[in-house]
JSON list of C-alpha atoms in Angstrom, two decimals:
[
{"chain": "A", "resi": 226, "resn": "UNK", "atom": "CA", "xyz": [0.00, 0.00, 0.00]},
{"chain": "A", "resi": 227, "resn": "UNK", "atom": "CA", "xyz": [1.37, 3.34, -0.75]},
{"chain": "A", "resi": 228, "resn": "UNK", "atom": "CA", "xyz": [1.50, 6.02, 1.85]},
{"chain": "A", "resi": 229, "resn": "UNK", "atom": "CA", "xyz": [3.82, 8.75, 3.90]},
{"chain": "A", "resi": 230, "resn": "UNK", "atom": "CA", "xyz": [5.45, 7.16, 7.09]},
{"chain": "A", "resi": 231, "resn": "UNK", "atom": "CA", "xyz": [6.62, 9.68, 9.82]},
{"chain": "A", "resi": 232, "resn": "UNK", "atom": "CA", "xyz": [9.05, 8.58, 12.33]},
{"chain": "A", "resi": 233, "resn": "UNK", "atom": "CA", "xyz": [9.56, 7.93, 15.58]},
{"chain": "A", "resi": 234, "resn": "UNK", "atom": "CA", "xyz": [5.68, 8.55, 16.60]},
{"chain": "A", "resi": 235, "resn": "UNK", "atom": "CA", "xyz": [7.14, 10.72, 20.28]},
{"chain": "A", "resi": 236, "resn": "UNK", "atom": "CA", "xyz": [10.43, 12.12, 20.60]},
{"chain": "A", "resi": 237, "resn": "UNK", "atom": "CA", "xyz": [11.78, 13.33, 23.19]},
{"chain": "A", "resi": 238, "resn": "UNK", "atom": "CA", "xyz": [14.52, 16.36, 23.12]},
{"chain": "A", "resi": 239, "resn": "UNK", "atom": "CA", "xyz": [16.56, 18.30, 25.54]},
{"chain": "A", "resi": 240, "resn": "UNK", "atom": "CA", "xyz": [17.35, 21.59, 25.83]},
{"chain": "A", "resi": 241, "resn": "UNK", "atom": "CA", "xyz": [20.17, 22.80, 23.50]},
{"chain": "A", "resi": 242, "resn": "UNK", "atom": "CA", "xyz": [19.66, 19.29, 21.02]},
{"chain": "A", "resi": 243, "resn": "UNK", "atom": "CA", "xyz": [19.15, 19.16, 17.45]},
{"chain": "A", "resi": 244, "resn": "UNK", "atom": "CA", "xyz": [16.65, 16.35, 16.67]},
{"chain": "A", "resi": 245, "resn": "UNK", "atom": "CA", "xyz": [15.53, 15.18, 12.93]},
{"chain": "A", "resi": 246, "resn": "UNK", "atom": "CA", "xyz": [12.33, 13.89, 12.21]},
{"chain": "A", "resi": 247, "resn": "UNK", "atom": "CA", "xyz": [12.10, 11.66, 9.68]},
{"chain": "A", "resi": 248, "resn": "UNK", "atom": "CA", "xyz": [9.50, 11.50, 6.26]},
{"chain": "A", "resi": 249, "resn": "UNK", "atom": "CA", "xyz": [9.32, 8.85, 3.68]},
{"chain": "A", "resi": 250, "resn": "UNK", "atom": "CA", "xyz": [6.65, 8.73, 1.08]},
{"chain": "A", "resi": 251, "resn": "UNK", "atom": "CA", "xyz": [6.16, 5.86, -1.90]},
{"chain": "A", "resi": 252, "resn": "UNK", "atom": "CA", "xyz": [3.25, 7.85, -3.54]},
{"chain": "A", "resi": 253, "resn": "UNK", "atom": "CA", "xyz": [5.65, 9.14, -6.25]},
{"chain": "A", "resi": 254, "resn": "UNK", "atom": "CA", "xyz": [4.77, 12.51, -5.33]},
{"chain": "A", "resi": 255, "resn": "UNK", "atom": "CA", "xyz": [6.53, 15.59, -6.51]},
{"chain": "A", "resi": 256, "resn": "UNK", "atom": "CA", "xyz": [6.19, 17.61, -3.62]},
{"chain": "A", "resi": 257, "resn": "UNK", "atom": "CA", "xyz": [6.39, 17.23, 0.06]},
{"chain": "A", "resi": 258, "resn": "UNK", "atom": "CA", "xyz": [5.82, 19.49, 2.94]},
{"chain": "A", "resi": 259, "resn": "UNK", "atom": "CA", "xyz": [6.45, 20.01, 7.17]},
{"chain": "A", "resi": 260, "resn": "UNK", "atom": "CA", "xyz": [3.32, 21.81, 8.91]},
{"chain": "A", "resi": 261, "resn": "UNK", "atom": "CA", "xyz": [3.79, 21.84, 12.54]},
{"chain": "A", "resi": 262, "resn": "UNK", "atom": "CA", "xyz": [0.39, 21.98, 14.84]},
{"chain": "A", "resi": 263, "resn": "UNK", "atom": "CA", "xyz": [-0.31, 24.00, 18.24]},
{"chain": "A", "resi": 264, "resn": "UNK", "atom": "CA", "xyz": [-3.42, 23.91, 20.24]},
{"chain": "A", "resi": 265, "resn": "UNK", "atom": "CA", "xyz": [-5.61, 26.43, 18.57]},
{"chain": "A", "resi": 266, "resn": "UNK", "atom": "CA", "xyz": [-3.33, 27.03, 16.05]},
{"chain": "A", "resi": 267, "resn": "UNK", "atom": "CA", "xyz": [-4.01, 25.03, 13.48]},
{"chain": "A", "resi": 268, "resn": "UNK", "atom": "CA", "xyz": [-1.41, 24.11, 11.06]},
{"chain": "A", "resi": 269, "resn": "UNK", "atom": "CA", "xyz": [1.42, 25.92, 10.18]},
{"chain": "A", "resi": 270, "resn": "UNK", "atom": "CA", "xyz": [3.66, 25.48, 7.01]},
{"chain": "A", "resi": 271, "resn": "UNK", "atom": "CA", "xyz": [7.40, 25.13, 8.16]},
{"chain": "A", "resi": 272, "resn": "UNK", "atom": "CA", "xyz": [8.89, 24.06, 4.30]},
{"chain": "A", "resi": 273, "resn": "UNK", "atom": "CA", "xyz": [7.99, 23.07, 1.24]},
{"chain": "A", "resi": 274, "resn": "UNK", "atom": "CA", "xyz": [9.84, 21.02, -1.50]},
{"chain": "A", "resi": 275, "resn": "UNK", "atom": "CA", "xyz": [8.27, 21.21, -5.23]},
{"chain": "A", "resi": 276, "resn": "UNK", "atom": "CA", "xyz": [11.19, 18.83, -6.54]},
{"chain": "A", "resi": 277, "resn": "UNK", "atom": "CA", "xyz": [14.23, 17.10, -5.87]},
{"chain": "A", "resi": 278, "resn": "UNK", "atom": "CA", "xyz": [17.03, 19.38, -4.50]},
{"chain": "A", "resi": 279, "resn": "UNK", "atom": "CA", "xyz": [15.04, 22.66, -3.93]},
{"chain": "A", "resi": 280, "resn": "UNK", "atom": "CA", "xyz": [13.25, 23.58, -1.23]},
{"chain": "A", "resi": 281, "resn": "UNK", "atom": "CA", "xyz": [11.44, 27.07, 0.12]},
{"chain": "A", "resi": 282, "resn": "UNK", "atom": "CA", "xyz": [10.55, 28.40, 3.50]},
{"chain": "A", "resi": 283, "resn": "UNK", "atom": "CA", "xyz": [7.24, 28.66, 4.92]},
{"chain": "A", "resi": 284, "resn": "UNK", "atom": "CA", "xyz": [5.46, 30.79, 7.32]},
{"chain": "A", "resi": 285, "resn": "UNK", "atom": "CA", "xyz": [7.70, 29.88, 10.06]},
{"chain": "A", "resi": 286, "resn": "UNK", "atom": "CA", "xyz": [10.99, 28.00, 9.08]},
{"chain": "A", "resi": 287, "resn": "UNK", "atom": "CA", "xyz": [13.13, 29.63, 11.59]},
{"chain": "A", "resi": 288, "resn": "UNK", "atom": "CA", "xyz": [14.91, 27.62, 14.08]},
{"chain": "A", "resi": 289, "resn": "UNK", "atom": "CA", "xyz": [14.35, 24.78, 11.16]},
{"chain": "A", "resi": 290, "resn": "UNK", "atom": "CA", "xyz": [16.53, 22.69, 8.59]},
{"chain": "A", "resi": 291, "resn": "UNK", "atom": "CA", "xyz": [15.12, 20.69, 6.13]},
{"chain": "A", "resi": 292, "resn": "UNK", "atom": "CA", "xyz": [16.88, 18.35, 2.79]},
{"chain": "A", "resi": 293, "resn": "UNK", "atom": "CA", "xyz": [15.57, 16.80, -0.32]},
{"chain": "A", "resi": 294, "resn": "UNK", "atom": "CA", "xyz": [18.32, 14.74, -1.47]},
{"chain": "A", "resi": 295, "resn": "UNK", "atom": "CA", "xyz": [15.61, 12.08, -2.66]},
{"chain": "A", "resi": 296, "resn": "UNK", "atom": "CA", "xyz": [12.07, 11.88, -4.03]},
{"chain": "A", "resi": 297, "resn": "UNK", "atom": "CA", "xyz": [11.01, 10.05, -1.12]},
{"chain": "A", "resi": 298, "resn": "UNK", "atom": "CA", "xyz": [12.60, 11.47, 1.57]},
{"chain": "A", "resi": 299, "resn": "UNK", "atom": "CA", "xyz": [11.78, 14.87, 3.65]},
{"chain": "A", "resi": 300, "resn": "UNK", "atom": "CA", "xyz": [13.67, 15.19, 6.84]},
{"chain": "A", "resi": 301, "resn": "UNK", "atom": "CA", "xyz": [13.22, 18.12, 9.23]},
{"chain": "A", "resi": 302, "resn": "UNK", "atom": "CA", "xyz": [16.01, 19.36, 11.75]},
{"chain": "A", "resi": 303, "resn": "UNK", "atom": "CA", "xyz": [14.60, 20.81, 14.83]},
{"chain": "A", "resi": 304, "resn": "UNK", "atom": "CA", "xyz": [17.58, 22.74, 15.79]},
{"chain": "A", "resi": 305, "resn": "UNK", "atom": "CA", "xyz": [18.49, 24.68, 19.16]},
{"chain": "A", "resi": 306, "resn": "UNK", "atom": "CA", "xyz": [17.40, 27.74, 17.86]},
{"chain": "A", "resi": 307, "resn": "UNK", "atom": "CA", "xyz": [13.93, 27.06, 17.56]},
{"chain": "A", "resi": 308, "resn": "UNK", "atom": "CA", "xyz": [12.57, 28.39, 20.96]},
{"chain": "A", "resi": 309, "resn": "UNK", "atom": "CA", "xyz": [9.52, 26.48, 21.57]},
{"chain": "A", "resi": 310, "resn": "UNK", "atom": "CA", "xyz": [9.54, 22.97, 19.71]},
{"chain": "A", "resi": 311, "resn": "UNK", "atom": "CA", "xyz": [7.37, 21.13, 21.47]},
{"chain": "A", "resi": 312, "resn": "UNK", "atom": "CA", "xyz": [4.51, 20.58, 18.97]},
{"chain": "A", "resi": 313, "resn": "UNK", "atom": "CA", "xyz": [2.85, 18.12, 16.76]},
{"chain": "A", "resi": 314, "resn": "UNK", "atom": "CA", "xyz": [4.77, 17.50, 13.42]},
{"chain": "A", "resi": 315, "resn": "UNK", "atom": "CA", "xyz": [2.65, 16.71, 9.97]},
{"chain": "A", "resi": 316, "resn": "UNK", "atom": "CA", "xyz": [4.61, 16.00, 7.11]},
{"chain": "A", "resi": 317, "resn": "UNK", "atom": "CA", "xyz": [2.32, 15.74, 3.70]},
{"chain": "A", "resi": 318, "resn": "UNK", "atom": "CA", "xyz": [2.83, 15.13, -0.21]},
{"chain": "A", "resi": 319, "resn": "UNK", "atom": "CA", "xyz": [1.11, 16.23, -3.21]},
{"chain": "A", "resi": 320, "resn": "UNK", "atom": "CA", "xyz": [1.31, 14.76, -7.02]},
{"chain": "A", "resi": 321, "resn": "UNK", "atom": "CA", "xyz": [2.35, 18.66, -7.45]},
{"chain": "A", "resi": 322, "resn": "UNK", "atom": "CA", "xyz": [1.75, 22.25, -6.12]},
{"chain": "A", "resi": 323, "resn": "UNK", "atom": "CA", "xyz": [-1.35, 22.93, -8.77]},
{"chain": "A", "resi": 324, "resn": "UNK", "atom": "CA", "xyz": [-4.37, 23.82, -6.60]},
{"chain": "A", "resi": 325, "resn": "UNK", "atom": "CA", "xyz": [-5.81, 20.70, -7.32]},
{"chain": "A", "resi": 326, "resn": "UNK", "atom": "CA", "xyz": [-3.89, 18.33, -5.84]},
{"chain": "A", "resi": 327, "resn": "UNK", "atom": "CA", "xyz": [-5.10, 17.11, -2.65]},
{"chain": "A", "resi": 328, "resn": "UNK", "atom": "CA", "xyz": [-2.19, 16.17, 0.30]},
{"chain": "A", "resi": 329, "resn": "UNK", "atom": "CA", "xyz": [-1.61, 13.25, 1.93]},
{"chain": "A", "resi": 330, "resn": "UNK", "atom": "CA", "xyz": [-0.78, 13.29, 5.27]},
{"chain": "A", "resi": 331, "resn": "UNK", "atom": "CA", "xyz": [1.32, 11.10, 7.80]},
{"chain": "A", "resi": 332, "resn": "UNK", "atom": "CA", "xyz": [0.25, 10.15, 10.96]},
{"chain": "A", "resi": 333, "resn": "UNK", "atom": "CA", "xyz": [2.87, 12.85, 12.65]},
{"chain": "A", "resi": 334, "resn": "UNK", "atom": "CA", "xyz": [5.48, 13.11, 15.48]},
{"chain": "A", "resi": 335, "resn": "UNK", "atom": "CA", "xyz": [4.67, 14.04, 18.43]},
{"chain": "A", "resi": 336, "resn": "UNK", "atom": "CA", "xyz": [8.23, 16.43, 19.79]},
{"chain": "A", "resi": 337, "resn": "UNK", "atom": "CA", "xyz": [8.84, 17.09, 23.63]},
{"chain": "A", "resi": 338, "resn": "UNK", "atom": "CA", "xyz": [11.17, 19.14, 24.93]},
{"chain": "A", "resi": 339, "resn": "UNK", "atom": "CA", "xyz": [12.20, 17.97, 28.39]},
{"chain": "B", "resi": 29, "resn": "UNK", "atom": "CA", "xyz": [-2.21, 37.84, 9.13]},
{"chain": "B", "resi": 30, "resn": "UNK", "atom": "CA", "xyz": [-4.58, 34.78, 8.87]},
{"chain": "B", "resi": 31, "resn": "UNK", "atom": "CA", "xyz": [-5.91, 34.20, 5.24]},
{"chain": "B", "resi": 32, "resn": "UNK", "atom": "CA", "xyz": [-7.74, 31.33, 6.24]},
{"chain": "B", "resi": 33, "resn": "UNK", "atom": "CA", "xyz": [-10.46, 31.75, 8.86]},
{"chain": "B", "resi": 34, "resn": "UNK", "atom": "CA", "xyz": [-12.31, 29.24, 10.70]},
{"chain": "B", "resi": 35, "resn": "UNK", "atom": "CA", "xyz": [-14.05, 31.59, 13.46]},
{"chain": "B", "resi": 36, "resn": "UNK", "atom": "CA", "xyz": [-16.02, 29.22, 15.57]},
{"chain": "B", "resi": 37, "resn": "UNK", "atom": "CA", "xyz": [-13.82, 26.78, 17.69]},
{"chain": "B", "resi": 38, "resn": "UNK", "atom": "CA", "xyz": [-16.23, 24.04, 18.47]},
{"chain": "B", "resi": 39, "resn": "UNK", "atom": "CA", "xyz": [-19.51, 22.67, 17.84]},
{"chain": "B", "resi": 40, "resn": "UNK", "atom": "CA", "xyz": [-21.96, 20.99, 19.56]},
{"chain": "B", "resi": 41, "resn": "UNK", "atom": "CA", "xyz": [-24.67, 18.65, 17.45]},
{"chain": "B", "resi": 42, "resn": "UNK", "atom": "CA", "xyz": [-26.88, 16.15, 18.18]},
{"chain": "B", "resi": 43, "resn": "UNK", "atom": "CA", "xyz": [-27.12, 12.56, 16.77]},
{"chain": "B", "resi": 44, "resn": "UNK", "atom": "CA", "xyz": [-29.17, 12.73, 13.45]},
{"chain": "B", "resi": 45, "resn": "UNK", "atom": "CA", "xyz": [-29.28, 16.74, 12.99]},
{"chain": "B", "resi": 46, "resn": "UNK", "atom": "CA", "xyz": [-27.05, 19.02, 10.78]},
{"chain": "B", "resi": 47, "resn": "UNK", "atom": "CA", "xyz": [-23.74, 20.36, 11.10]},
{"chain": "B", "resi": 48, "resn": "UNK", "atom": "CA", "xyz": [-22.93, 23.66, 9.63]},
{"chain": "B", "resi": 49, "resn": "UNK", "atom": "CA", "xyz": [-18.86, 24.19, 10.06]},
{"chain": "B", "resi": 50, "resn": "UNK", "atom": "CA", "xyz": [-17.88, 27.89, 8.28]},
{"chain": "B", "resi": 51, "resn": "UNK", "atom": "CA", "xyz": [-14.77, 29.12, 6.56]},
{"chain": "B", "resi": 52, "resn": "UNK", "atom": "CA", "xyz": [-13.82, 32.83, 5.89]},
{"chain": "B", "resi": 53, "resn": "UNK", "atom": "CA", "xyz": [-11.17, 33.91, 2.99]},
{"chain": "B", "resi": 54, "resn": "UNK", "atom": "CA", "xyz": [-9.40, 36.69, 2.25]},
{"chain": "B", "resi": 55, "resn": "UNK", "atom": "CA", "xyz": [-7.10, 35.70, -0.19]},
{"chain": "B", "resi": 56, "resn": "UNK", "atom": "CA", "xyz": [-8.84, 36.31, -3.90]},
{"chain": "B", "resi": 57, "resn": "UNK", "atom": "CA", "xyz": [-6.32, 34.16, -5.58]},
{"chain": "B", "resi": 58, "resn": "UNK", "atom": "CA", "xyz": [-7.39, 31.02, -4.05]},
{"chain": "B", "resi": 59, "resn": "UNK", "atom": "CA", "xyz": [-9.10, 29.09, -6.28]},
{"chain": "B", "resi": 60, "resn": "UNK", "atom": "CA", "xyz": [-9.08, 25.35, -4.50]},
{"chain": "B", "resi": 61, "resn": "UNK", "atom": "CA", "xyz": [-10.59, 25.11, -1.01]},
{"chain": "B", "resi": 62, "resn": "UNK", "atom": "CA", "xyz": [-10.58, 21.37, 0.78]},
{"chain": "B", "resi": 63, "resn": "UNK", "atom": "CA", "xyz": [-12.09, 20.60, 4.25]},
{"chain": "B", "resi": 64, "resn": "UNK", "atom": "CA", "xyz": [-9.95, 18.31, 6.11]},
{"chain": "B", "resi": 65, "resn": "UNK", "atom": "CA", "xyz": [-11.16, 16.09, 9.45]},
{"chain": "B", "resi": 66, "resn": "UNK", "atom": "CA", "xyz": [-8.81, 15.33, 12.15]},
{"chain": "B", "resi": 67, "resn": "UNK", "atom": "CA", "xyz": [-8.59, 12.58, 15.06]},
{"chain": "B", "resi": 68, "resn": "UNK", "atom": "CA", "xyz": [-6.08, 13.15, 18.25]},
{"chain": "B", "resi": 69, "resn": "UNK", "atom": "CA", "xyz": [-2.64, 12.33, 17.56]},
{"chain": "B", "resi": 70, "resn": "UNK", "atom": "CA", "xyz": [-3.24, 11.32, 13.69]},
{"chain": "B", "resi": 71, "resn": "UNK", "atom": "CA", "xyz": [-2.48, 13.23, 10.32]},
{"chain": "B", "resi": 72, "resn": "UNK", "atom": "CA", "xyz": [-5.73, 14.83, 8.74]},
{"chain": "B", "resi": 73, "resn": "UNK", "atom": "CA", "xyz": [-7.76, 13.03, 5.95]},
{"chain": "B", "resi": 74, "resn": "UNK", "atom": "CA", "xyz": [-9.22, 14.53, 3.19]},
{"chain": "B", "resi": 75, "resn": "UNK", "atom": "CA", "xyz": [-12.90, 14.57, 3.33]},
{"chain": "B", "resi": 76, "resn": "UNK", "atom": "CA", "xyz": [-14.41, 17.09, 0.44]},
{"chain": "B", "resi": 77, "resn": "UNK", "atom": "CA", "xyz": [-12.74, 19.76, -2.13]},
{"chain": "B", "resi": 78, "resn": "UNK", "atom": "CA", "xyz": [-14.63, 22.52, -4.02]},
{"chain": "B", "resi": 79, "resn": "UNK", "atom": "CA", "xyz": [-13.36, 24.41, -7.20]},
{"chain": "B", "resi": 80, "resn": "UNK", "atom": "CA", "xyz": [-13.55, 28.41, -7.38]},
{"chain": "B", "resi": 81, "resn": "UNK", "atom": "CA", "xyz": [-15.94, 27.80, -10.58]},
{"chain": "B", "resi": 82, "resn": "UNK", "atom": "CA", "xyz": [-18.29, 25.68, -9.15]},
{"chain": "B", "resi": 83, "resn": "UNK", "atom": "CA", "xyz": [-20.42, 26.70, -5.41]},
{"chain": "B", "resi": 84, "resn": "UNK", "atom": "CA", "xyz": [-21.50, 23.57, -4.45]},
{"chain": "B", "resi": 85, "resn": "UNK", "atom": "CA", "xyz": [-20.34, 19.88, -4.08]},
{"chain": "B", "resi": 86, "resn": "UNK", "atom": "CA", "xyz": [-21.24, 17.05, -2.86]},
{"chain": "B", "resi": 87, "resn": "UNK", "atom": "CA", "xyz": [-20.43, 13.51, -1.54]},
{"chain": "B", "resi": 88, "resn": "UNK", "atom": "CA", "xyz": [-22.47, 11.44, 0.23]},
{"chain": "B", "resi": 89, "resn": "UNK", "atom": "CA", "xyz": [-23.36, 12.69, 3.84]},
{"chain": "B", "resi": 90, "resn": "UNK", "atom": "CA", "xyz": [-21.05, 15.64, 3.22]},
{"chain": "B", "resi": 91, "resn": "UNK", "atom": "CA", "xyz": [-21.86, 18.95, 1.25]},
{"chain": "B", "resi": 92, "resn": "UNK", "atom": "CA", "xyz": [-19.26, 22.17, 0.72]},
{"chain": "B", "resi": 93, "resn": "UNK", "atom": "CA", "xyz": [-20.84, 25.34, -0.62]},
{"chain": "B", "resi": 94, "resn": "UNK", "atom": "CA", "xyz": [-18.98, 28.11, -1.94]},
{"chain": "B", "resi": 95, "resn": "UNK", "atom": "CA", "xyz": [-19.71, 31.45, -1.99]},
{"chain": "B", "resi": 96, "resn": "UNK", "atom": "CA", "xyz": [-16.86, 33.74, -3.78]},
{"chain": "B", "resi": 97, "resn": "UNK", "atom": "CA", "xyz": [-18.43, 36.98, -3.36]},
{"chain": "B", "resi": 98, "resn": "UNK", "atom": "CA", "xyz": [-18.56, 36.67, 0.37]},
{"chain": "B", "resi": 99, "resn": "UNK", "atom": "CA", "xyz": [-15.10, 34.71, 0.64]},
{"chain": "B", "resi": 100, "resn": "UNK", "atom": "CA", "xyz": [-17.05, 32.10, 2.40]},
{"chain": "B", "resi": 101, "resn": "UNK", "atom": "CA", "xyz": [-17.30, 28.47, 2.47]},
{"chain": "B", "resi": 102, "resn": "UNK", "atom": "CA", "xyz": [-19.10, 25.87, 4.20]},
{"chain": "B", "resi": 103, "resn": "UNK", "atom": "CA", "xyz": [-19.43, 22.58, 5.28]},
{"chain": "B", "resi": 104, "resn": "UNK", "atom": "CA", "xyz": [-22.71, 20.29, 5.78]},
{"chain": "B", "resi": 105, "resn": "UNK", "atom": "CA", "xyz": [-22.88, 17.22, 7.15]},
{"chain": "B", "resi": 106, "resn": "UNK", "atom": "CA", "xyz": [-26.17, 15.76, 7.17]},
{"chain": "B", "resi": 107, "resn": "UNK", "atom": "CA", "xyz": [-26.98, 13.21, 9.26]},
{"chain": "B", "resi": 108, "resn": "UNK", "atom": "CA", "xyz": [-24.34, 13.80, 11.85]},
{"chain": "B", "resi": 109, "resn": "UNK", "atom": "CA", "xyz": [-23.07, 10.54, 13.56]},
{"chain": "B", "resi": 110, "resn": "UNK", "atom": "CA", "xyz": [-21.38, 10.64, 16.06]},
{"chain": "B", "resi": 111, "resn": "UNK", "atom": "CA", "xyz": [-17.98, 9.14, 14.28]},
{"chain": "B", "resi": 112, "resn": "UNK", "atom": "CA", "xyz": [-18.00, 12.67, 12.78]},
{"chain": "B", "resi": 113, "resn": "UNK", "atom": "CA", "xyz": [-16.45, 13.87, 15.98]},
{"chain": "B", "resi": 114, "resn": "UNK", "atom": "CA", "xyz": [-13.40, 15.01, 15.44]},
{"chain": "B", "resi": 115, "resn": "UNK", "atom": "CA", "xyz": [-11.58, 18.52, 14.26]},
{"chain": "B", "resi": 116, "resn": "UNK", "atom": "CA", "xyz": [-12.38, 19.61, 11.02]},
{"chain": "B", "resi": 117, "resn": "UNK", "atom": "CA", "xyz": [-9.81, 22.24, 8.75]},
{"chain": "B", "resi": 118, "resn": "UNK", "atom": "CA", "xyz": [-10.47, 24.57, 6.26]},
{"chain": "B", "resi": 119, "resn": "UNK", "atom": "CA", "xyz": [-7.82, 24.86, 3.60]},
{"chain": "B", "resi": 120, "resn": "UNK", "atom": "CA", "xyz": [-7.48, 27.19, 0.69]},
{"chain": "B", "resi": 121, "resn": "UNK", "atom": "CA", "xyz": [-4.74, 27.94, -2.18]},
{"chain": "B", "resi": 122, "resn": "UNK", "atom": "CA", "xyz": [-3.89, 28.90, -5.55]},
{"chain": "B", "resi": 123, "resn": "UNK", "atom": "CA", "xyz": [-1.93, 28.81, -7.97]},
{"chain": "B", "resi": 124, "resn": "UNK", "atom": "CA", "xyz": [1.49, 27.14, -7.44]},
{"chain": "B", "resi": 125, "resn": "UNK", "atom": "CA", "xyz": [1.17, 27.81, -3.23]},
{"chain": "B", "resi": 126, "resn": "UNK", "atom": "CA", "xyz": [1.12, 25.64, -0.62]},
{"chain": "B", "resi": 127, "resn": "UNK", "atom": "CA", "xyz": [-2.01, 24.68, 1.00]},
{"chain": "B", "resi": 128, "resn": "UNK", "atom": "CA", "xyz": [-3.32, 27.56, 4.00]},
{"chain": "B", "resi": 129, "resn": "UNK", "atom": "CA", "xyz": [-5.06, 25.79, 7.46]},
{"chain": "B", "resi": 130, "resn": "UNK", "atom": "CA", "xyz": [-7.89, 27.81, 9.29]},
{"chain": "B", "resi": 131, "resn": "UNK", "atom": "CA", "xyz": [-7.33, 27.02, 12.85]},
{"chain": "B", "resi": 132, "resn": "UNK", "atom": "CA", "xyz": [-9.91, 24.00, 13.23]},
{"chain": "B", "resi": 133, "resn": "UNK", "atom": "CA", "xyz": [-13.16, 23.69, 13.99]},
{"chain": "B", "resi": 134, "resn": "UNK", "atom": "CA", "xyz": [-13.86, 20.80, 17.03]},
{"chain": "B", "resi": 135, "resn": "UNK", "atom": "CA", "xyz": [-17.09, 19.23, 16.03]},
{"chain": "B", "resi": 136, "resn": "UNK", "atom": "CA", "xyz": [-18.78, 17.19, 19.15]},
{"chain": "B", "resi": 137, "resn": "UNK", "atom": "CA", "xyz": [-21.69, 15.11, 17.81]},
{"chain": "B", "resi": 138, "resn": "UNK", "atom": "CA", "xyz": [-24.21, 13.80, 20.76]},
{"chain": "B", "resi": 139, "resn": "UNK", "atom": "CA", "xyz": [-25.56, 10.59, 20.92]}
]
């Protein structure tokens, strides 16, 4: 079955730590994407990739790192200058960036900072 | 500045009766708006999509109107169960942009 895996499911970081969360999608899809979710928030876009090898930022990439070095792999660094990480992670992918393409979505990661 | 607006936080409904979930714009290039439905600690689905050239959609149980001139969407769902509980999104975009979340709407349907 094809789908987007995000791993681990919780993750625990200290203060100070970088942490990567990882993305993997088999969908074949062009373009992948990090949204991050607060309470009351909803979701925020972190970064988007339309292809292989570029990225762009989103509403709020600082304090994040991201890498598209394959088609089926997104990988976000949490670094130590993102003040206030703890927050549910949703990584997506889309056939392409037209308006009609619908996302799929991976279960998310769940990041503590302790 | 929030493009996408989902101004009522929850919703109460009872078993059987209609649930009305709305969805402000502001952006007038969007052009694709989706409603998305979300359980605790799992990614959203996709439930329903609506084109800017149509104002109304349906599928099954679930119903999106459009209305362009007022920047406003909306969701039915009619009958509500109560397996419809859960947080439902409002997403817009256009053109070659990523998709924009409204903040969530948590829909509580009573048995």
């Amino acid at each position: 079955d094809g789908g987007i895996t995000q791993s681990p499911k919780y993750l625990f970081r200290k203060e100070g730590q970088n942490v990567t969360l990882s993305c993997e999608q088999n969908l074949n899809h062009d373009a992948m994407y990090w949204y991050r979710q607060d309470p009351g928030q909803g979701l925020r876009l972190i970064y988007y990739s339309q292809i292989v090898n570029d990225f762009q930022k989103g509403d709020i990439a600082e304090g994040y790192s991201v890498s598209r070095e394959k088609k089926e792999s997104f990988p976000l660094t949490v670094t130590s200058a993102q003040k206030n990480p703890t927050a549910f992670y949703l990584c997506a992918s889309s056939l392409g960036t037209d308006s009609f393409y619908g996302y799929t979505f991976g279960s998310g990661t769940r990041l503590t900072v302790v | 500045d929030q493009q996408v607006k989902q101004n009522s936080p929850s919703l109460s409904v009872q078993e059987g009766r209609i649930s009305i979930l709305n969805c402000d714009y502001t952006n007038s290039m969007f052009d694709y708006f989706l409603w998305y439905k979300k359980y605790p600690a799992e990614g959203p689905t996709f439930l329903i999509s609506i084109s800017s050239i149509k104002d109304k959609n349906e599928d099954g149980r679930f119903t999106v109107f459009l209305n362009k001139s007022a920047k406003h969407l909306s969701l039915h769902i009619v009958p509500s169960q109560p397996g419809d509980s859960a947080v439902y999104f409002c997403a817009a975009n256009g053109g070659n942009t990523p998709l924009v979340f409204g903040k969530g709407t948590r829909l509580s349907v009573i048995a």
